[in-house]
Short mmCIF file of C-alpha atoms in Angstrom, two decimals:
data_model
loop_
_atom_site.label_atom_id
_atom_site.label_comp_id
_atom_site.label_asym_id
_atom_site.label_seq_id
_atom_site.Cartn_x
_atom_site.Cartn_y
_atom_site.Cartn_z
CA MET A 3 93.87 85.96 132.46
CA TYR A 4 92.43 87.09 129.13
CA ASP A 5 90.06 84.99 127.04
CA TYR A 6 92.13 85.67 123.91
CA LEU A 7 95.56 87.08 123.24
CA ILE A 8 95.92 88.30 119.64
CA VAL A 9 99.40 88.58 118.18
CA GLY A 10 99.50 91.46 115.68
CA SER A 11 97.48 94.66 115.27
CA GLY A 12 97.02 94.71 111.50
CA LEU A 13 93.57 94.53 109.93
CA SER A 14 93.22 90.84 110.77
CA GLY A 15 94.20 91.14 114.42
CA ALA A 16 92.25 94.38 114.94
CA SER A 17 89.03 93.12 113.34
CA ILE A 18 89.16 89.83 115.26
CA ALA A 19 89.78 91.73 118.51
CA ASN A 20 86.87 94.07 117.81
CA LEU A 21 84.47 91.26 116.96
CA LEU A 22 85.44 89.24 120.05
CA LYS A 23 85.06 92.30 122.27
CA GLN A 24 81.58 92.89 120.82
CA LYS A 25 80.70 89.37 121.97
CA GLY A 26 81.85 90.13 125.51
CA TYR A 27 85.27 88.46 125.51
CA ASN A 28 88.26 89.90 127.36
CA VAL A 29 90.94 90.47 124.70
CA LEU A 30 94.62 91.46 124.75
CA VAL A 31 96.41 92.54 121.55
CA ILE A 32 100.20 92.65 121.42
CA GLU A 33 102.17 94.33 118.66
CA LYS A 34 105.94 94.01 118.17
CA LYS A 35 106.19 97.45 116.53
CA SER A 36 105.58 100.80 118.17
CA ASN A 37 102.69 101.52 115.78
CA ILE A 38 99.46 99.65 115.18
CA GLY A 39 97.86 98.97 111.81
CA GLY A 40 100.27 96.64 110.06
CA SER A 41 100.39 97.00 106.28
CA ILE A 42 97.37 99.32 106.02
CA ARG A 43 98.85 101.96 108.34
CA THR A 44 98.63 105.56 107.11
CA VAL A 45 100.21 108.79 108.37
CA LYS A 46 99.10 112.34 107.64
CA ARG A 47 101.61 114.78 106.12
CA ASP A 48 100.62 118.26 104.91
CA GLY A 49 96.99 117.18 105.21
CA ILE A 50 97.55 114.16 102.95
CA ASP A 51 97.13 110.55 104.14
CA ILE A 52 100.24 108.60 103.11
CA HIS A 53 99.74 104.87 102.49
CA LEU A 54 103.02 103.68 103.99
CA TYR A 55 102.92 100.17 102.55
CA GLY A 56 101.38 100.58 99.12
CA ALA A 57 97.99 101.62 97.80
CA HIS A 58 95.07 100.22 99.79
CA ILE A 59 91.65 100.61 98.17
CA PHE A 60 88.78 99.00 100.01
CA HIS A 61 86.44 97.06 97.71
CA THR A 62 83.92 94.30 98.24
CA SER A 63 80.61 92.94 97.02
CA ASP A 64 79.73 91.61 100.47
CA LYS A 65 77.30 93.98 102.22
CA ARG A 66 78.08 92.69 105.71
CA THR A 67 81.80 93.36 105.13
CA HIS A 68 81.15 96.83 103.69
CA ASP A 69 78.80 97.84 106.49
CA TYR A 70 81.22 96.62 109.14
CA PHE A 71 84.29 98.33 107.68
CA SER A 72 82.51 101.60 106.91
CA SER A 73 81.19 101.76 110.49
CA PHE A 74 84.71 102.84 111.52
CA SER A 75 85.05 105.62 108.92
CA LYS A 76 83.00 107.04 106.11
CA LEU A 77 84.23 105.82 102.72
CA ASN A 78 84.58 108.27 99.84
CA ASN A 79 83.55 107.44 96.27
CA PHE A 80 87.06 106.80 94.90
CA ILE A 81 87.09 104.62 91.78
CA ASN A 82 90.37 102.88 91.00
CA SER A 83 91.22 103.63 87.36
CA PRO A 84 94.96 102.94 87.05
CA LEU A 85 97.13 103.55 84.01
CA ALA A 86 100.02 101.54 82.63
CA PHE A 87 103.12 103.24 81.20
CA TYR A 88 105.19 101.44 78.56
CA LYS A 89 107.87 103.00 76.36
CA GLY A 90 106.56 106.55 76.58
CA LYS A 91 102.87 105.75 76.19
CA TYR A 92 99.97 105.34 78.61
CA TYR A 93 97.46 102.48 78.46
CA HIS A 94 94.21 102.13 80.37
CA LEU A 95 93.66 99.38 82.94
CA PRO A 96 92.04 96.95 83.46
CA PHE A 97 92.10 95.42 79.99
CA ASN A 98 89.05 97.03 78.37
CA MET A 99 87.99 98.76 75.16
CA ASN A 100 90.02 101.84 76.09
CA THR A 101 93.10 99.59 76.34
CA PHE A 102 92.38 97.96 72.98
CA HIS A 103 91.85 101.37 71.37
CA ASP A 104 95.20 102.46 72.83
CA LEU A 105 96.86 99.36 71.38
CA TRP A 106 95.23 98.89 67.99
CA ASN A 107 93.03 101.97 67.33
CA VAL A 108 89.92 99.77 67.25
CA ASN A 109 86.48 101.00 68.28
CA THR A 110 84.31 97.89 68.66
CA ALA A 111 84.38 94.76 70.76
CA GLU A 112 84.21 92.62 67.61
CA GLU A 113 87.41 94.20 66.23
CA ALA A 114 89.25 93.73 69.53
CA LYS A 115 88.11 90.13 69.95
CA ALA A 116 89.19 89.30 66.40
CA ILE A 117 92.74 90.58 67.01
CA ILE A 118 93.07 88.77 70.33
CA ASN A 119 91.73 85.48 68.93
CA THR A 120 94.05 85.71 65.91
CA GLN A 121 97.07 86.20 68.16
CA ILE A 122 96.03 83.30 70.38
CA GLU A 123 95.61 81.00 67.38
CA GLU A 124 98.95 82.04 65.85
CA ASN A 125 100.82 80.88 68.94
CA LYS A 126 99.26 77.40 68.83
CA ILE A 127 99.85 76.76 72.54
CA LYS A 128 98.47 73.36 73.53
CA ASP A 129 100.22 72.25 76.70
CA ILE A 130 100.53 75.17 79.15
CA THR A 131 103.62 74.77 81.32
CA ASN A 132 104.42 78.32 82.48
CA LEU A 133 102.93 81.76 83.08
CA GLU A 134 103.96 83.13 79.67
CA GLU A 135 102.07 80.39 77.83
CA GLN A 136 99.08 80.82 80.13
CA ALA A 137 98.91 84.59 79.55
CA ILE A 138 99.33 84.43 75.76
CA SER A 139 96.68 81.72 75.53
CA LEU A 140 94.26 84.09 77.27
CA VAL A 141 95.05 87.56 75.89
CA GLY A 142 97.43 87.19 72.92
CA ASN A 143 100.90 88.63 72.30
CA ASP A 144 100.39 92.40 72.39
CA VAL A 145 98.63 92.63 75.75
CA TYR A 146 101.10 90.13 77.21
CA GLN A 147 104.27 91.83 75.93
CA ILE A 148 103.23 95.41 76.72
CA LEU A 149 101.15 95.12 79.89
CA ILE A 150 101.97 91.82 81.62
CA LYS A 151 105.46 90.47 80.94
CA GLY A 152 107.75 93.16 82.36
CA TYR A 153 105.54 94.00 85.32
CA THR A 154 105.15 90.34 86.31
CA GLU A 155 108.86 89.57 85.98
CA LYS A 156 109.71 92.54 88.20
CA GLN A 157 107.04 91.58 90.72
CA TRP A 158 108.25 87.99 91.08
CA GLY A 159 111.96 88.46 90.25
CA ARG A 160 111.85 85.66 87.68
CA SER A 161 111.21 85.14 83.98
CA CYS A 162 107.58 84.46 83.12
CA LYS A 163 108.82 81.20 81.58
CA GLU A 164 109.95 80.12 85.07
CA LEU A 165 106.71 81.08 86.83
CA ASP A 166 103.84 78.74 87.50
CA PRO A 167 100.80 79.31 85.24
CA SER A 168 98.51 79.25 88.28
CA ILE A 169 99.69 82.79 89.19
CA ILE A 170 97.56 84.01 86.29
CA LYS A 171 94.65 81.60 86.34
CA ARG A 172 92.53 84.03 84.42
CA LEU A 173 92.98 87.49 82.94
CA PRO A 174 89.66 89.31 82.70
CA LEU A 175 89.01 91.06 79.39
CA ARG A 176 86.31 93.72 79.52
CA PHE A 177 84.86 94.60 76.12
CA THR A 178 83.30 97.87 77.29
CA TYR A 179 84.71 101.36 77.81
CA ASP A 180 84.94 100.96 81.60
CA ASN A 181 88.15 101.87 83.47
CA ASN A 182 86.90 100.82 86.92
CA TYR A 183 89.54 98.29 87.98
CA PHE A 184 87.22 96.45 90.35
CA ASN A 185 83.89 94.79 89.63
CA ASP A 186 82.76 95.02 93.25
CA THR A 187 79.54 96.66 94.44
CA TYR A 188 81.30 98.81 97.05
CA GLN A 189 84.56 100.73 96.71
CA GLY A 190 86.25 103.64 98.45
CA ILE A 191 88.90 105.03 100.80
CA PRO A 192 88.32 105.90 104.50
CA VAL A 193 88.12 109.69 104.69
CA ASP A 194 89.92 109.61 108.07
CA GLY A 195 92.70 107.29 106.90
CA TYR A 196 93.25 103.61 107.62
CA SER A 197 95.10 104.19 110.89
CA LYS A 198 91.96 105.77 112.35
CA VAL A 199 89.98 102.69 111.30
CA ILE A 200 92.37 100.46 113.26
CA GLU A 201 92.33 102.78 116.28
CA ARG A 202 88.54 102.65 116.37
CA MET A 203 88.49 98.87 115.96
CA LEU A 204 90.77 98.57 118.98
CA LYS A 205 88.92 101.09 121.16
CA GLY A 206 88.40 99.53 124.57
CA VAL A 207 90.78 96.65 123.81
CA THR A 208 94.00 96.35 125.81
CA VAL A 209 96.92 96.86 123.40
CA VAL A 210 100.59 96.37 124.31
CA ARG A 211 103.12 97.71 121.79
CA ASN A 212 106.81 96.87 121.37
CA ALA A 213 105.96 93.35 122.52
CA ASP A 214 107.53 90.50 120.55
CA PHE A 215 105.50 87.35 121.13
CA LEU A 216 108.18 85.04 119.70
CA LYS A 217 110.94 86.41 121.95
CA ASP A 218 108.96 85.74 125.13
CA LYS A 219 106.47 83.09 124.09
CA ASN A 220 106.20 81.37 127.47
CA LYS A 221 105.32 84.64 129.22
CA TRP A 222 102.61 85.59 126.74
CA MET A 223 101.12 82.09 126.52
CA LYS A 224 100.28 82.38 130.23
CA GLN A 225 98.29 85.60 129.68
CA ALA A 226 95.29 84.05 127.92
CA LYS A 227 93.29 80.88 127.45
CA LYS A 228 93.73 81.00 123.67
CA ILE A 229 96.31 82.62 121.36
CA ILE A 230 95.26 83.99 117.95
CA TYR A 231 98.47 84.33 115.96
CA THR A 232 98.58 86.51 112.82
CA GLY A 233 102.34 86.37 112.23
CA GLN A 234 104.43 84.14 109.99
CA ILE A 235 103.64 80.50 110.68
CA ASP A 236 107.22 79.31 110.03
CA ALA A 237 108.55 81.87 112.53
CA LEU A 238 106.11 80.52 115.15
CA PHE A 239 108.02 77.22 115.03
CA ASP A 240 111.45 78.84 114.73
CA TYR A 241 111.72 77.75 111.06
CA LYS A 242 112.51 74.22 112.14
CA LEU A 243 111.06 72.68 108.97
CA GLY A 244 112.55 75.37 106.70
CA ARG A 245 111.55 78.86 105.60
CA LEU A 246 108.50 79.71 103.54
CA GLU A 247 109.17 82.01 100.59
CA TYR A 248 107.71 85.48 100.03
CA ARG A 249 108.19 88.51 97.83
CA SER A 250 108.84 91.80 99.60
CA LEU A 251 108.64 95.47 98.65
CA LYS A 252 110.66 98.64 99.19
CA PHE A 253 108.81 101.97 99.26
CA GLU A 254 110.46 105.24 98.28
CA THR A 255 108.29 108.25 99.19
CA SER A 256 109.01 111.80 98.02
CA LYS A 257 107.44 115.19 98.74
CA LEU A 258 107.12 117.39 95.66
CA LYS A 259 106.32 121.10 95.60
CA ARG A 260 103.72 120.87 92.89
CA LYS A 261 99.96 120.40 92.76
CA SER A 262 100.01 117.19 90.75
CA TYR A 263 102.53 114.59 89.58
CA GLN A 264 100.50 112.16 87.43
CA GLU A 265 97.04 111.88 85.94
CA SER A 266 95.93 108.88 88.01
CA ALA A 267 96.36 107.83 91.63
CA VAL A 268 98.11 104.65 90.45
CA VAL A 269 100.38 104.23 87.41
CA ASN A 270 101.97 100.84 86.66
CA TYR A 271 105.35 100.77 84.92
CA THR A 272 105.36 97.65 82.80
CA GLU A 273 108.84 97.86 81.23
CA ARG A 274 111.26 95.36 82.73
CA GLU A 275 114.07 97.93 82.58
CA ILE A 276 112.32 100.36 84.95
CA PRO A 277 113.07 98.99 88.44
CA TYR A 278 109.83 99.98 90.17
CA THR A 279 106.45 98.45 89.40
CA ARG A 280 104.26 101.44 90.12
CA ILE A 281 104.00 104.99 91.41
CA ILE A 282 101.11 106.08 93.60
CA GLU A 283 100.16 109.71 94.23
CA HIS A 284 98.53 109.78 97.64
CA LYS A 285 96.49 112.99 97.48
CA LYS A 286 94.45 111.62 94.58
CA PHE A 287 92.89 108.92 96.78
CA LEU A 288 90.98 111.58 98.72
CA ASN A 289 91.06 114.36 96.11
CA ILE A 290 93.10 116.71 98.32
CA ASP A 291 93.71 120.24 97.00
CA SER A 292 97.16 121.42 98.10
CA ASP A 293 100.31 123.01 96.71
CA VAL A 294 102.41 119.93 97.52
CA THR A 295 102.05 116.27 96.66
CA TYR A 296 103.55 112.98 97.83
CA ILE A 297 104.43 110.08 95.56
CA THR A 298 105.67 106.59 96.39
CA LYS A 299 107.62 104.29 94.09
CA GLU A 300 107.29 100.53 94.77
CA TYR A 301 110.31 98.30 94.21
CA PRO A 302 109.82 94.51 94.42
CA LEU A 303 112.46 92.64 96.42
CA GLU A 304 113.46 89.11 97.25
CA TYR A 305 112.32 88.48 100.79
CA LYS A 306 114.96 88.01 103.44
CA GLN A 307 114.87 88.20 107.21
CA GLY A 308 114.29 91.77 108.32
CA CYS A 309 112.08 92.60 105.31
CA ASN A 310 108.30 92.69 105.45
CA PRO A 311 106.75 89.59 103.84
CA TYR A 312 104.03 90.70 101.42
CA TYR A 313 103.27 88.05 98.82
CA PRO A 314 103.39 84.33 99.60
CA ILE A 315 104.89 82.31 96.76
CA ASN A 316 102.23 79.64 96.43
CA ASN A 317 104.08 76.98 94.46
CA ASP A 318 103.99 73.25 95.22
CA LYS A 319 107.13 73.40 97.38
CA ASN A 320 105.83 76.17 99.64
CA ILE A 321 102.31 74.83 99.89
CA SER A 322 103.71 71.46 100.96
CA LEU A 323 105.91 73.12 103.60
CA TYR A 324 103.02 75.24 104.85
CA ASN A 325 100.88 72.12 105.28
CA GLU A 326 103.62 70.55 107.41
CA TYR A 327 103.67 73.64 109.64
CA LEU A 328 99.87 73.57 109.78
CA LYS A 329 100.01 70.04 111.20
CA LEU A 330 102.30 71.30 113.97
CA ALA A 331 99.97 74.22 114.70
CA ASN A 332 96.93 71.95 114.86
CA GLU A 333 98.62 69.84 117.51
CA ASP A 334 98.50 72.82 119.91
CA LYS A 335 94.84 73.39 120.75
CA ASN A 336 95.64 76.74 122.38
CA ILE A 337 96.95 78.38 119.18
CA ILE A 338 94.68 79.62 116.39
CA LEU A 339 96.15 80.85 113.10
CA ALA A 340 94.74 83.92 111.34
CA GLY A 341 95.57 86.52 108.71
CA ARG A 342 97.55 86.27 105.49
CA LEU A 343 100.81 85.34 107.25
CA GLY A 344 99.28 82.77 109.56
CA ASN A 345 97.34 81.23 106.66
CA TYR A 346 100.06 81.84 104.02
CA LYS A 347 97.50 83.37 101.65
CA TYR A 348 97.31 86.72 99.91
CA TYR A 349 94.19 88.45 101.22
CA ASP A 350 92.54 91.64 100.02
CA MET A 351 91.08 93.70 102.86
CA ASP A 352 87.59 92.33 102.37
CA ASP A 353 88.98 88.78 102.38
CA THR A 354 90.66 89.57 105.70
CA ILE A 355 87.45 90.83 107.27
CA MET A 356 85.35 87.95 105.94
CA ALA A 357 87.93 85.49 107.32
CA SER A 358 87.67 87.32 110.67
CA PHE A 359 83.88 86.96 110.65
CA GLU A 360 84.21 83.27 109.91
CA LEU A 361 86.82 82.68 112.62
CA VAL A 362 84.91 84.58 115.33
CA ASP A 363 81.61 82.94 114.41
CA LYS A 364 83.37 79.56 114.69
CA LEU A 365 84.92 80.45 118.06
#
């Protein structure tokens, strides 16, 4: 009999298992796939760590989170400075003075602010009812049309006029020449790869792979006093109240016999007509010198059974349904929900670890 059985070996499950083991608890982790690591899993090819499920860049301003995560692998000094590509031209991200110079050939913050404010005023948006109106009211027409509209519509599979304005609650404008995408104190990539981080988190923890909790729930429930479940909450209850909605992704990875493919590790493609949202070049995360390179194109998809659920669609309908499932989960005192799927929230990696701290401290 284990103290805790944790369903899922992604960052949430692995960090919770590690923290519980540090406190002396007897922990079992089960994983339905043959590999551990969930969405942050990496594999090494030709000396290059491939991010199998999209670019993962660790960033946080929380020292406890940074110190904990970096205890499993040294972090390099990678700074995320993505580019956006629109109709044959590159633009700097995030929205900063380099972006505004790209757009309007302006050199000062005052010039950029004047253009943005003029465009906002010209649209005369008073009652914001959709994402398009929300974005234009924050950044004006040019930034919206070139850098937001097409990318967002591909990402969510819907017109911006159909999307809830809460998706873009705020769009930060940086009036300095600073291409660092994140504002966090700490940032970097594990030099050993993310899979090694997960392996080290789970060192000394019993891990069973190819074990589907939902297919043999009664068996696994008998293995521990408490179950920490990091999977989809609606699947836990066999979708009896209905299915929660997600967006999914398809990844298309190619090996190229050339030293470099693009000038940045991440390039967003903001035209609606280009089917993928971005291309990542993996070797640039760790500055690998080699005669080959690997790139991955990301294609957004409607989620259906069999796909990986990546982004919860947090509209009123889904939030209401999630709350109904949460009531069912709270009725079973032996089940504890965790992770982005269990909590139906999109977490960055630091959010995941901080939530793990909070859960384990509470337990």
